[in-house]
Structure formats: structure tokens, C-alpha cells
Short mmCIF file of C-alpha atoms and ligand atoms in Angstrom, two decimals:
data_model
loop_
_atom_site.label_atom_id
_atom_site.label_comp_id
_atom_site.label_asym_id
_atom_site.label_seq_id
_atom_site.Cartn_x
_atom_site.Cartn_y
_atom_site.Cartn_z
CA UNK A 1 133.21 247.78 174.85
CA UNK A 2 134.49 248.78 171.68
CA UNK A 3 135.80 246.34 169.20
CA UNK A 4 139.46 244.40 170.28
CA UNK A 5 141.93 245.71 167.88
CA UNK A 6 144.82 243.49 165.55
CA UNK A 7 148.00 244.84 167.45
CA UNK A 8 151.70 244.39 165.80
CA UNK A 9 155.21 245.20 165.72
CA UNK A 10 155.73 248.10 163.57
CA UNK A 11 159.07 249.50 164.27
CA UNK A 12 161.90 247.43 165.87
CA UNK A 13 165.81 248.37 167.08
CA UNK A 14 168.25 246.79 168.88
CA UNK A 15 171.92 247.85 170.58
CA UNK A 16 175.12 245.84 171.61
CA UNK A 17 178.18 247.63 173.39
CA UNK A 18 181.15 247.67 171.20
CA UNK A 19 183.36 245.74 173.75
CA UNK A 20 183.70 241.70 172.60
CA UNK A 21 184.67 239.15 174.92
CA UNK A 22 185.72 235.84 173.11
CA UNK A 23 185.87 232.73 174.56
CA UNK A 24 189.46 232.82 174.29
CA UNK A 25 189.87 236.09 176.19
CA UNK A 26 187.74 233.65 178.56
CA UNK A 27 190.33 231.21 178.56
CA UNK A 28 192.80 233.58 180.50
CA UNK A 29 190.24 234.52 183.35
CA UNK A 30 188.79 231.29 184.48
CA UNK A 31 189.36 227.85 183.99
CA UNK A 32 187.42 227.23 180.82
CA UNK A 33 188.47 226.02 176.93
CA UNK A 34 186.63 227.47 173.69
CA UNK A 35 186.20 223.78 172.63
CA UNK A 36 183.91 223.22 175.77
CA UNK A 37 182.04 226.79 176.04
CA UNK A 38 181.34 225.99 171.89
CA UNK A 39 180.27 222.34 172.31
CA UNK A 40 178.31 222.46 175.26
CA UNK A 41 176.89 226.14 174.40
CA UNK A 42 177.68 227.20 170.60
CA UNK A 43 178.28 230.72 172.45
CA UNK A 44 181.98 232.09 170.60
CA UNK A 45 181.90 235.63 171.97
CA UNK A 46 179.57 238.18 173.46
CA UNK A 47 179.62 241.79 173.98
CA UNK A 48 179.87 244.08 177.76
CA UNK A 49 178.81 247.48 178.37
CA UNK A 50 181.75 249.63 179.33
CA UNK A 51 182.13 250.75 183.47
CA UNK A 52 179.73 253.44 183.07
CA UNK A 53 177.07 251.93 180.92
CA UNK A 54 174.07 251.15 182.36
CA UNK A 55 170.81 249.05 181.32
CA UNK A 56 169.01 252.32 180.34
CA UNK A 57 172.02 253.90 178.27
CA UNK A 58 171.50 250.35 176.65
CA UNK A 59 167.79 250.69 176.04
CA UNK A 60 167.89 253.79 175.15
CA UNK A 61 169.94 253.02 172.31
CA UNK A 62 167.59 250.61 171.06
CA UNK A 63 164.52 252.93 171.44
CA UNK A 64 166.12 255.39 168.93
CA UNK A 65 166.58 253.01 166.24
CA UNK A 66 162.85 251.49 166.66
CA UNK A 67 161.17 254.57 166.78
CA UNK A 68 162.98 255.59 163.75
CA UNK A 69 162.16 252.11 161.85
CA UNK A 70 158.23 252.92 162.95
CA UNK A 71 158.70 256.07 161.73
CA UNK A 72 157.21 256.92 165.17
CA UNK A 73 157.64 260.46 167.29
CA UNK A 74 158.42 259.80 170.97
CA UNK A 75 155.76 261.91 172.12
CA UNK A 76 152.84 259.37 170.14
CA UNK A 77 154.40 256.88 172.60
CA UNK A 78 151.48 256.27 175.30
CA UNK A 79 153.46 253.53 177.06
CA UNK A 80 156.79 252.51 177.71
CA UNK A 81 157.81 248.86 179.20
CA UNK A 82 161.20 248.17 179.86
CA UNK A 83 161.84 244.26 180.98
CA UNK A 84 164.99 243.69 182.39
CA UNK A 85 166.67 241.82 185.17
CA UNK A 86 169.44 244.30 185.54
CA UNK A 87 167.71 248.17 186.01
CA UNK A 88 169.75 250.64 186.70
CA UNK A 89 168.48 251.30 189.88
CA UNK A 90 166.13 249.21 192.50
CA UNK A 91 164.39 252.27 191.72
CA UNK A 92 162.71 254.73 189.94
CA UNK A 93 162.12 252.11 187.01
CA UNK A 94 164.40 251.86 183.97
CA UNK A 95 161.66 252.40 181.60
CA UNK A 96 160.84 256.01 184.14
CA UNK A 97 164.89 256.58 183.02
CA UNK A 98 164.55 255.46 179.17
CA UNK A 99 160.29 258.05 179.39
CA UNK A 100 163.16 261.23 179.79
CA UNK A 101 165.86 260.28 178.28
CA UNK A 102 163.93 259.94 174.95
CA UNK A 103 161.52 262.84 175.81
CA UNK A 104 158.11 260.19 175.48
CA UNK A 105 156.55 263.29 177.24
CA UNK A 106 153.14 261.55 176.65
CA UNK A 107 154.03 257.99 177.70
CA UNK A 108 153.21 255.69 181.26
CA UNK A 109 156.45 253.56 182.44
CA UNK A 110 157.24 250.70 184.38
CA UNK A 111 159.46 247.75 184.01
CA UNK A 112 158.80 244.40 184.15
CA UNK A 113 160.39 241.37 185.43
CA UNK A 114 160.30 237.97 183.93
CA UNK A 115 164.12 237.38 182.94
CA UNK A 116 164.55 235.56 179.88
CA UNK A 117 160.54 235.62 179.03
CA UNK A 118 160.67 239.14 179.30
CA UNK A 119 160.51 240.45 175.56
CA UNK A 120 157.79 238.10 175.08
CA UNK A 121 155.62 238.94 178.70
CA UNK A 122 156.27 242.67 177.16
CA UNK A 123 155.05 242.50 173.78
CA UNK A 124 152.06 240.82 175.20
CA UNK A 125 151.01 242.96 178.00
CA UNK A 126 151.49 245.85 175.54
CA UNK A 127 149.51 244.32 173.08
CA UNK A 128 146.99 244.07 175.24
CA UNK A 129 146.60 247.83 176.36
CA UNK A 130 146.45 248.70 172.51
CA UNK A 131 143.68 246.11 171.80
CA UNK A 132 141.36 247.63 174.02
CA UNK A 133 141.74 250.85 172.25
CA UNK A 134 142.85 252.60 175.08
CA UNK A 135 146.53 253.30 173.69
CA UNK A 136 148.16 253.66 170.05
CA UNK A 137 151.64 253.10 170.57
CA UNK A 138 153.71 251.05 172.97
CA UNK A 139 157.51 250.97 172.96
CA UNK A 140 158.37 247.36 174.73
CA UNK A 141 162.01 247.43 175.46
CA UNK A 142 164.66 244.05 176.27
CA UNK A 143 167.64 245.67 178.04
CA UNK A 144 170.34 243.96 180.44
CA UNK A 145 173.40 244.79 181.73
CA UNK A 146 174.62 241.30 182.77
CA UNK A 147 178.09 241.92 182.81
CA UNK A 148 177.49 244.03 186.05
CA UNK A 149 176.14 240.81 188.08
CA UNK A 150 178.01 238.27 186.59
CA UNK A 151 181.05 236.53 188.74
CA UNK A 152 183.63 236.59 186.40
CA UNK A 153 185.45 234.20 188.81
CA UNK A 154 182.89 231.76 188.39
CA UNK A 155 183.02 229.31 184.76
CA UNK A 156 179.56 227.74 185.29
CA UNK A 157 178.11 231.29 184.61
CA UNK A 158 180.43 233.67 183.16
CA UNK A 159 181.09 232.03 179.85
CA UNK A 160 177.00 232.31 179.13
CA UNK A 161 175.65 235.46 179.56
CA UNK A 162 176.02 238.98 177.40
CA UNK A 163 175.28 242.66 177.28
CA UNK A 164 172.53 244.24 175.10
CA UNK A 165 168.82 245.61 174.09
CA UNK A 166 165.95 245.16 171.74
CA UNK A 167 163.01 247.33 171.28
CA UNK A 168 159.86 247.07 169.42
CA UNK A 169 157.25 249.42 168.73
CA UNK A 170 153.75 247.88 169.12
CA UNK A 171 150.78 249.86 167.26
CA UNK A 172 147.08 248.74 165.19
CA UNK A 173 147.77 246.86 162.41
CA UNK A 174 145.40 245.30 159.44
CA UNK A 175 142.87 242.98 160.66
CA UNK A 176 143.87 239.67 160.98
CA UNK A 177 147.53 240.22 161.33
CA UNK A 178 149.79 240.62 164.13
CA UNK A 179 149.68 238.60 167.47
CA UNK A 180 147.06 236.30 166.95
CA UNK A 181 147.85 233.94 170.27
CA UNK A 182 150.07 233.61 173.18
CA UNK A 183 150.46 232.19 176.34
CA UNK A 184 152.93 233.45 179.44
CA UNK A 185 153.46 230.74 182.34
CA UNK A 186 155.79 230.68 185.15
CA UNK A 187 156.51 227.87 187.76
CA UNK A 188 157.77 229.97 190.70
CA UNK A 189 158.92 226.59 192.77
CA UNK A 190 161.80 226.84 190.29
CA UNK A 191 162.83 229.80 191.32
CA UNK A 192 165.98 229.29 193.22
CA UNK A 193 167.17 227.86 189.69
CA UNK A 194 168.09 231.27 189.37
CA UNK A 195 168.63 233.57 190.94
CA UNK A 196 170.34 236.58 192.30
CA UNK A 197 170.00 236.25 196.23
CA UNK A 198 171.49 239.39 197.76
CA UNK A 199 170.63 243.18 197.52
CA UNK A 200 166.65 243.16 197.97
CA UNK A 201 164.22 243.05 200.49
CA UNK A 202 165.17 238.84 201.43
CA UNK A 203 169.17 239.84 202.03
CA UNK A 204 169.48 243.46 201.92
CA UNK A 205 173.22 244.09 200.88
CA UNK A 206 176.18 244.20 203.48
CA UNK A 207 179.54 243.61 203.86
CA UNK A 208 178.46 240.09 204.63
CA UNK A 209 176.56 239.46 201.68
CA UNK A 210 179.27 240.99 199.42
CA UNK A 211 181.75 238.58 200.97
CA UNK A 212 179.38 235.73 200.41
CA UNK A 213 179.08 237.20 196.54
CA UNK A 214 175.00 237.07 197.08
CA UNK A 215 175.04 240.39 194.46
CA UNK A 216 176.22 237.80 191.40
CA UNK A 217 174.25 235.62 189.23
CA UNK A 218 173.68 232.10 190.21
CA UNK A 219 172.26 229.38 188.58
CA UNK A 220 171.89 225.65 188.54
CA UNK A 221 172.14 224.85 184.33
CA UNK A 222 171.21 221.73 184.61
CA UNK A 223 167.78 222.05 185.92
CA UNK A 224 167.35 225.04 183.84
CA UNK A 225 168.10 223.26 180.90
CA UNK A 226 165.78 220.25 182.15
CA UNK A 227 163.02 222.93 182.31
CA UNK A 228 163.96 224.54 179.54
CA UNK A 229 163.83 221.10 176.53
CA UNK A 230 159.90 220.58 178.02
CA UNK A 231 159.01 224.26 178.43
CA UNK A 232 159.24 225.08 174.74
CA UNK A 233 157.31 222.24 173.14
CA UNK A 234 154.51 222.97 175.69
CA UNK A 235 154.35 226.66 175.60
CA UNK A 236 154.61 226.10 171.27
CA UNK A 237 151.82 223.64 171.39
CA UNK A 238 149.91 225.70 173.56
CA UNK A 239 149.31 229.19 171.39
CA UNK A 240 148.66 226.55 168.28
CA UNK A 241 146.13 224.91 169.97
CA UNK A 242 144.51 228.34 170.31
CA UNK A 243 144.82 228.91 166.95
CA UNK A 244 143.89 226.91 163.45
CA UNK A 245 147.34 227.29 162.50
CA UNK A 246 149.55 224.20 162.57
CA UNK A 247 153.03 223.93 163.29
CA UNK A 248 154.19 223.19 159.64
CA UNK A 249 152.53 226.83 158.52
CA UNK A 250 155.63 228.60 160.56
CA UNK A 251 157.85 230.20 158.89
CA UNK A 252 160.67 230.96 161.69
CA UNK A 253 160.89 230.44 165.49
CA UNK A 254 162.51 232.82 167.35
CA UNK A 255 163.51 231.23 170.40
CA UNK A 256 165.32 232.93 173.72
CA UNK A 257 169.27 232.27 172.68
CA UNK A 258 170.36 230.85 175.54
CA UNK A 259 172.04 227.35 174.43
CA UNK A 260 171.71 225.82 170.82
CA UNK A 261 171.51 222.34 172.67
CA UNK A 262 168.10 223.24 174.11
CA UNK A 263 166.94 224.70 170.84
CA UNK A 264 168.14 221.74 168.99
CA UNK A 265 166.16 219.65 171.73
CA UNK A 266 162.87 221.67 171.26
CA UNK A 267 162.91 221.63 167.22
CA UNK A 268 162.93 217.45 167.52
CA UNK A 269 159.48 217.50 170.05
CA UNK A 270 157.81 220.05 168.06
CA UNK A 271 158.52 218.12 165.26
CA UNK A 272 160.33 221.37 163.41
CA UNK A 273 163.66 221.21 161.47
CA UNK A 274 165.94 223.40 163.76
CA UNK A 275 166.82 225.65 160.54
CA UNK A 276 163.29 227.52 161.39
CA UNK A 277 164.82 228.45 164.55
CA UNK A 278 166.83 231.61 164.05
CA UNK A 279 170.00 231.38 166.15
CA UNK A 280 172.65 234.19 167.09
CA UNK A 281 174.02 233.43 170.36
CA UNK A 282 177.46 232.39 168.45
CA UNK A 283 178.31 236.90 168.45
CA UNK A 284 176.11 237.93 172.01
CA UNK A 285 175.42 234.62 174.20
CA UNK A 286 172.79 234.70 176.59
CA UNK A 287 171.05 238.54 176.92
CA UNK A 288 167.94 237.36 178.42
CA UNK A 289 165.38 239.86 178.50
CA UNK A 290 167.04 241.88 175.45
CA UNK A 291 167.68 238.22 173.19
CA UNK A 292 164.73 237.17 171.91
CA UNK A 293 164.64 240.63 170.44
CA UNK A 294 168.31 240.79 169.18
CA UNK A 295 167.43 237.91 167.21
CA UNK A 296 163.91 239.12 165.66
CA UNK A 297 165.37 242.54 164.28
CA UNK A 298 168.92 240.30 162.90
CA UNK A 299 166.38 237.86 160.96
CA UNK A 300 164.19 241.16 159.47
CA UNK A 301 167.68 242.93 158.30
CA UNK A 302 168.72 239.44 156.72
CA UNK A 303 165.28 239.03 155.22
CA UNK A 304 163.84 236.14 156.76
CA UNK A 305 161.07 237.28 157.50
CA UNK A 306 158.32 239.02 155.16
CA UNK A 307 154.59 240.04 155.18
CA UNK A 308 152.26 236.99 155.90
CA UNK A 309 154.94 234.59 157.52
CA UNK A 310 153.60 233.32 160.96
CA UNK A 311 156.41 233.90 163.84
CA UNK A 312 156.70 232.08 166.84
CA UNK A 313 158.77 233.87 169.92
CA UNK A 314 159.41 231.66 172.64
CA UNK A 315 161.07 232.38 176.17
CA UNK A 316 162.19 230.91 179.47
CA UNK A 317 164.16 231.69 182.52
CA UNK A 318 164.30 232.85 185.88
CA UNK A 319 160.95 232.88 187.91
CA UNK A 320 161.00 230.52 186.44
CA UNK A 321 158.87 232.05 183.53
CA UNK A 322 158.90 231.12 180.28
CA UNK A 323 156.10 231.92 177.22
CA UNK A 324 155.67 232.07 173.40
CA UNK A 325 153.53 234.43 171.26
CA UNK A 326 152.76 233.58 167.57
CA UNK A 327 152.51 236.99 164.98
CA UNK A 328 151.25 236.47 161.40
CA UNK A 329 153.85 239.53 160.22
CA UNK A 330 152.23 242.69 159.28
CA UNK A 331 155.02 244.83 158.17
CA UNK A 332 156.02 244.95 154.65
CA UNK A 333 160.03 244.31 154.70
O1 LIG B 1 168.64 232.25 180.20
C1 LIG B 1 168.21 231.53 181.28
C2 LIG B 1 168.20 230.17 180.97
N1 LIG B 1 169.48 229.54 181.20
C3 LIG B 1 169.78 228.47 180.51
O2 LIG B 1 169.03 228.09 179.65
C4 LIG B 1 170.99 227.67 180.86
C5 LIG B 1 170.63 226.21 180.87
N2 LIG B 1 171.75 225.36 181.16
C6 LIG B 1 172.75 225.13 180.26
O3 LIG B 1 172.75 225.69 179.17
C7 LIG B 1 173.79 224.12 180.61
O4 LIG B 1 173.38 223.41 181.76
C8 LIG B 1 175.19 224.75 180.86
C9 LIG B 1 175.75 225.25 179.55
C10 LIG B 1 175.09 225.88 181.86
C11 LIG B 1 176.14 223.70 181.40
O5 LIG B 1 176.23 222.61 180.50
P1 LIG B 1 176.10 221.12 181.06
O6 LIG B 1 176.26 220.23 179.90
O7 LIG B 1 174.79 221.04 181.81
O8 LIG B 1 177.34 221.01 182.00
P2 LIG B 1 177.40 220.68 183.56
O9 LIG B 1 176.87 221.81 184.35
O10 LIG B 1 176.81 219.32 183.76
O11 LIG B 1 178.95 220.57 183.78
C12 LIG B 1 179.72 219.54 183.18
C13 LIG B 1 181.15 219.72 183.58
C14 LIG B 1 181.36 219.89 185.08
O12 LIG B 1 182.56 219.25 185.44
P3 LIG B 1 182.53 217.79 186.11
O13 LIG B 1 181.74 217.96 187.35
O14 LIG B 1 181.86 216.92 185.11
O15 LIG B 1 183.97 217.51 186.30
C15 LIG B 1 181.55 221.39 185.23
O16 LIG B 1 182.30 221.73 186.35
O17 LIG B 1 181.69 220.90 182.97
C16 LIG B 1 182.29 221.71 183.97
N3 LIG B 1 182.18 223.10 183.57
C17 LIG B 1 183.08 223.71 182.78
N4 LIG B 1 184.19 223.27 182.18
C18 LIG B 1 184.87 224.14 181.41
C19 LIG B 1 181.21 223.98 183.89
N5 LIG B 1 181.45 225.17 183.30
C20 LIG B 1 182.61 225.02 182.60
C21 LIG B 1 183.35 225.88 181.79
N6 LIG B 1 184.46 225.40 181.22
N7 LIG B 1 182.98 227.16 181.56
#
């Protein structure tokens, strides 16, 4: 077997659709109040993909712009992996879509499913296919469209969740460097947490699951949130333990951006002042499988991150899933 190789983001790019909903746009379609979405959430505004914008015209968006910062042709792509809870289609795949669209004539794709988690369960399973030696360059896409599933009659849900996507270019970096541990979990006996329980093979769609609105997002927050504050400290404490590195040596946490209350919760049991954890969900709320991403390549273009810092990305969400991968940063910035 030949010798496992460092792998590393090199290139990374990310998309939003120009349309912004604010909370007090919010105000007029449900009953909801800016003071409560902020306060409970610290979401202000987030952005939707127009009628005929789907995940893939999303992703492929964000490709572009990583390929470009990796200085990377499409064709040297070997493998593309689009996570996302919201494909275009059931299928062919999203990442099959994003292979053409971007002409990654060389390049394997299939998407992957692990909601919220998903950047992170994407970066690793790439990582992995490039440590072997087997591939060069991966292109690990965070895309969702969850404006087209969302219930916009319902105020538990539609004040949380946005439109975008992230994308990363994995490839060999200097030894040493790159992601040195992670760890993916999921508890599956959460899974009706949430969910989206009409349209597949369990309720295929009718009329009768239309009228019953099984095609929308639902979710319990409470117990997502419960799941979420112990989650994060575990997951954390789990790649360190793997690792001589300590929690004090990290330089930023990049958590999922789904509700500054649960990050706030997570920085006190990990013992980490909650200005390591780089927040955005004020401008796009909750993009699950495309936040964690969002957030990495908004913290590069404002600098705070540079060669040598060790990164932690951490994730949770529907499966439930929820993991964390730790990156000493290769790439000078
Ligand atoms: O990305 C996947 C992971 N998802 C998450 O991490 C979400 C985790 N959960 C959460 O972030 C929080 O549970 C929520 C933000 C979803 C809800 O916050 P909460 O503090 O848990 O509120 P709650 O569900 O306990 O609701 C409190 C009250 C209820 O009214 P009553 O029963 O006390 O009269 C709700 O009906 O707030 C009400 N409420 C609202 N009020 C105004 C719920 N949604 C709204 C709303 N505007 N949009």
C-alpha cells in the first residue's frame, strides 16, 4: 500500500441568490416579530433562489469560483461530491448535473446525504479517496435549495432556513498539514427530529400527501437544539483526543450556522471563548449542507484564517448526523 497522503483544501467558492428575505418581510407572511426570530435565533435575513433556480444552478456557481481560487482545470477533477438535502431531482444525482454542467469530463459523481453534517461528511470522504493515492483532486460541494421545501405558512420553520452553496477543492498538500483528524457520527433514532416525510419511497407523493403538506420541512427545534448543545462538545473532544493538539491551540471554529444560542452553548463546554467561533447566520440563516462552507470561505476573504492555524468544522442535523474535522491550514492566504 503506498504511503497515506496529507490531503487539504486548496481552492474554495461559495454562491448566495441575490433575492433577501428580512425578517421584517417575515413579519407580513406569518405570525412572527424580528425581535423574537433575532433573540431566539440571531438570524436578520437570508437569501432564496429565484422560481427557476435549482440546487445545481446553485452549486454550480460555487464550483466556478473554487476551481478558479485552486487554480484548478475541471477536467483534473477525479471526483465530484455534492451533499445536499434538496437535489434537483430524486434522480440522476446533483453532483451527475454539476460533472456536465462544469465539463469535469474526467470526474466520478454522487451526492451525499447527511443534512447539516454534510460539508463536513464530504470533505472527509473526499479526503479519504485522495489519501490513498488513488485520486488528485476532489471538488466537495454544500448546495441547498431550502426555500423550495420550506412551508412558508409555518413560523416554527420558515424564519430559519436559507438558500446557498459552498465548494472546496480537496488536493495533496505538505506533509503534516491539512486534515489531521475527524470523526462523523449519526444517531438515526433521532431521525424523525427532522425530517421531510412525503415524496420518497415511505409516502410516495399524492394528492393526499400534498394536502397533508408531507413535501415541506418539519422539525421539532427543541430536541434538535437539545442534541445539538451535547453533540458539539463531544464530536470537538473527540478529533482532539485523536490528536496531541489541545483545544486552546485553535485558532477558529467553524461551526454549522444554525442558531448562535447553540454555538454560544457549545463555546462554554468546550471551554472556548465564542469569538473563535466564526458566525454569519445574521445575512443567510440556516443553509445546512452549503453553511459550514459559507462561513469557511467568509473567514479566509476577511483574513482570519492563515497558514499554520488549526480549524475545527463542526456539523449536526437531520439523520440525525452531526461531525467535526480539525485542518492545520495549508494554504498561504
Ligand atoms: O440545521 C439543523 C439543525 N436545526 C437546528 O439546530 C434548530 C434547533 N432548534 C432551534 O434553534 C430552536 O429550537 C428554535 C429557534 C427552532 C426555536 O426556539 P425555541 O427557543 O426552542 O422556541 P420554542 O420552539 O420553544 O417556541 C417558543 C415559543 C412558542 O410559543 P408558546 O408555545 O411558548 O406560546 C412558539 O410557538 O415561540 C413560538 N414561536 C414563534 N414565535 C414567533 C415559534 N416560532 C416562532 C416565530 N415567531 N417564528
Amino acid at each position: 500500500m503506498a504511503e497515506i497522503k496529507s490531503v487539504g483544501i486548496i481552492g474554495i467558492g461559495s454562491y448566495v441568490p441575490e433575492t433577501i428575505l428580512t425578517n421584517e418581510k417575515l413579519e407580513t407572511m406569518v405570525d412572527t416579530t424580528d425581535e423574537w426570530i433575532v433573540s431566539r435565533t440571531g438570524i436578520k435575513e437570508r437569501r432564496i433562489a429565484k422560481e427557476d433556480e435549482a440546487c445545481s444552478d446553485l452549486a454550480v456557481r460555487a464550483a466556478l469560483k473554487a476551481l478558479e481560487d485552486a487554480n484548478t482545470k475541471p477536467e483534473e477533477i477525479d471526483l465530484i461530491i455534492v451533499s445536499t438535502i434538496t437535489p434537483d431531482f430524486a434522480f440522476p444525482s446533483t453532483a451527475a448535473l454539476v460533472q456536465d454542467r462544469i465539463g469535469a469530463i474526467n470526474a466520478a459523481a454522487f451526492d451525499l446525504e447527511a443534512a447539516c453534517t454534510g460539508f463536513v461528511y464530504g470533505l472527509v470522504t473526499g479526503a479519504n479517496f485522495i489519501a490513498t493515492g488513488m485520486y488528485k483532486k476532489v471538488l466537495v460541494i454544500g448546495s441547498e435549495a431550502l426555500s423550495k421545501i420550506i412551508d412558508w405558512e409555518d413560523r416554527n420553520t420558515c424564519v430559519l432556513f436559507g438558500d446557498g452553496a459552498s465548494a472546496a477543492i480537496l488536493g495533496e498538500v505538505e506533509k503534516g498539514y491539512g486534515i489531521i483528524s475527524y470523526d462523523l457520527k449519526a444517531k438515526g433514532s433521532g431521525g424523525e427530529f427532522l425530517d421531510q416525510p412525503g415524496g420518497g419511497s415511505r409516502n410516495p407523493a399524492t394528492v393526499k400527501t400534498i394536502e397533508n403538506k408531507m413535501h415541506f420541512l418539519k422539525m421539532k427545534g427543541q430536541d434538535v437544539f437539545k442534541f445539538a448543545v451535547t453533540a458539539i462538545p463531544e464530536t470537538i473532544n473527540n478529533i482532539l483526543e485523536k490528536t496531541d493538539i489541545n483545544i486552546k491551540d485553535i485558532e477558529l471554529v467553524v461551526p454549522h450556522q444554525a442558531n448562535y444560542r447553540i454555538i454560544g452553548s457549545a463555546a462554554k463546554k468546550i471551554d472556548l471563548p465564542v469569538e473563535k467561533f466564526y458566525m454569519n447566520l445574521e445575512t443567510y440563516g440556516n443553509t445546512s449542507s452549503a453553511s459550514i462552507g459559507l462561513a469557511l470561505d467568509e473567514a479566509i476573504k476577511k483574513n482570519k484564517i492563515k497558514k499554520d492555524d488549526y480549524i475545527i468544522m463542526v456539523g449536526f442535523g437531520a439523520g440525525l448526523t452531526y461531525g467535526s474535522c480539525l485542518i492545520k491550514w495549508s494554504k498561504e492566504v
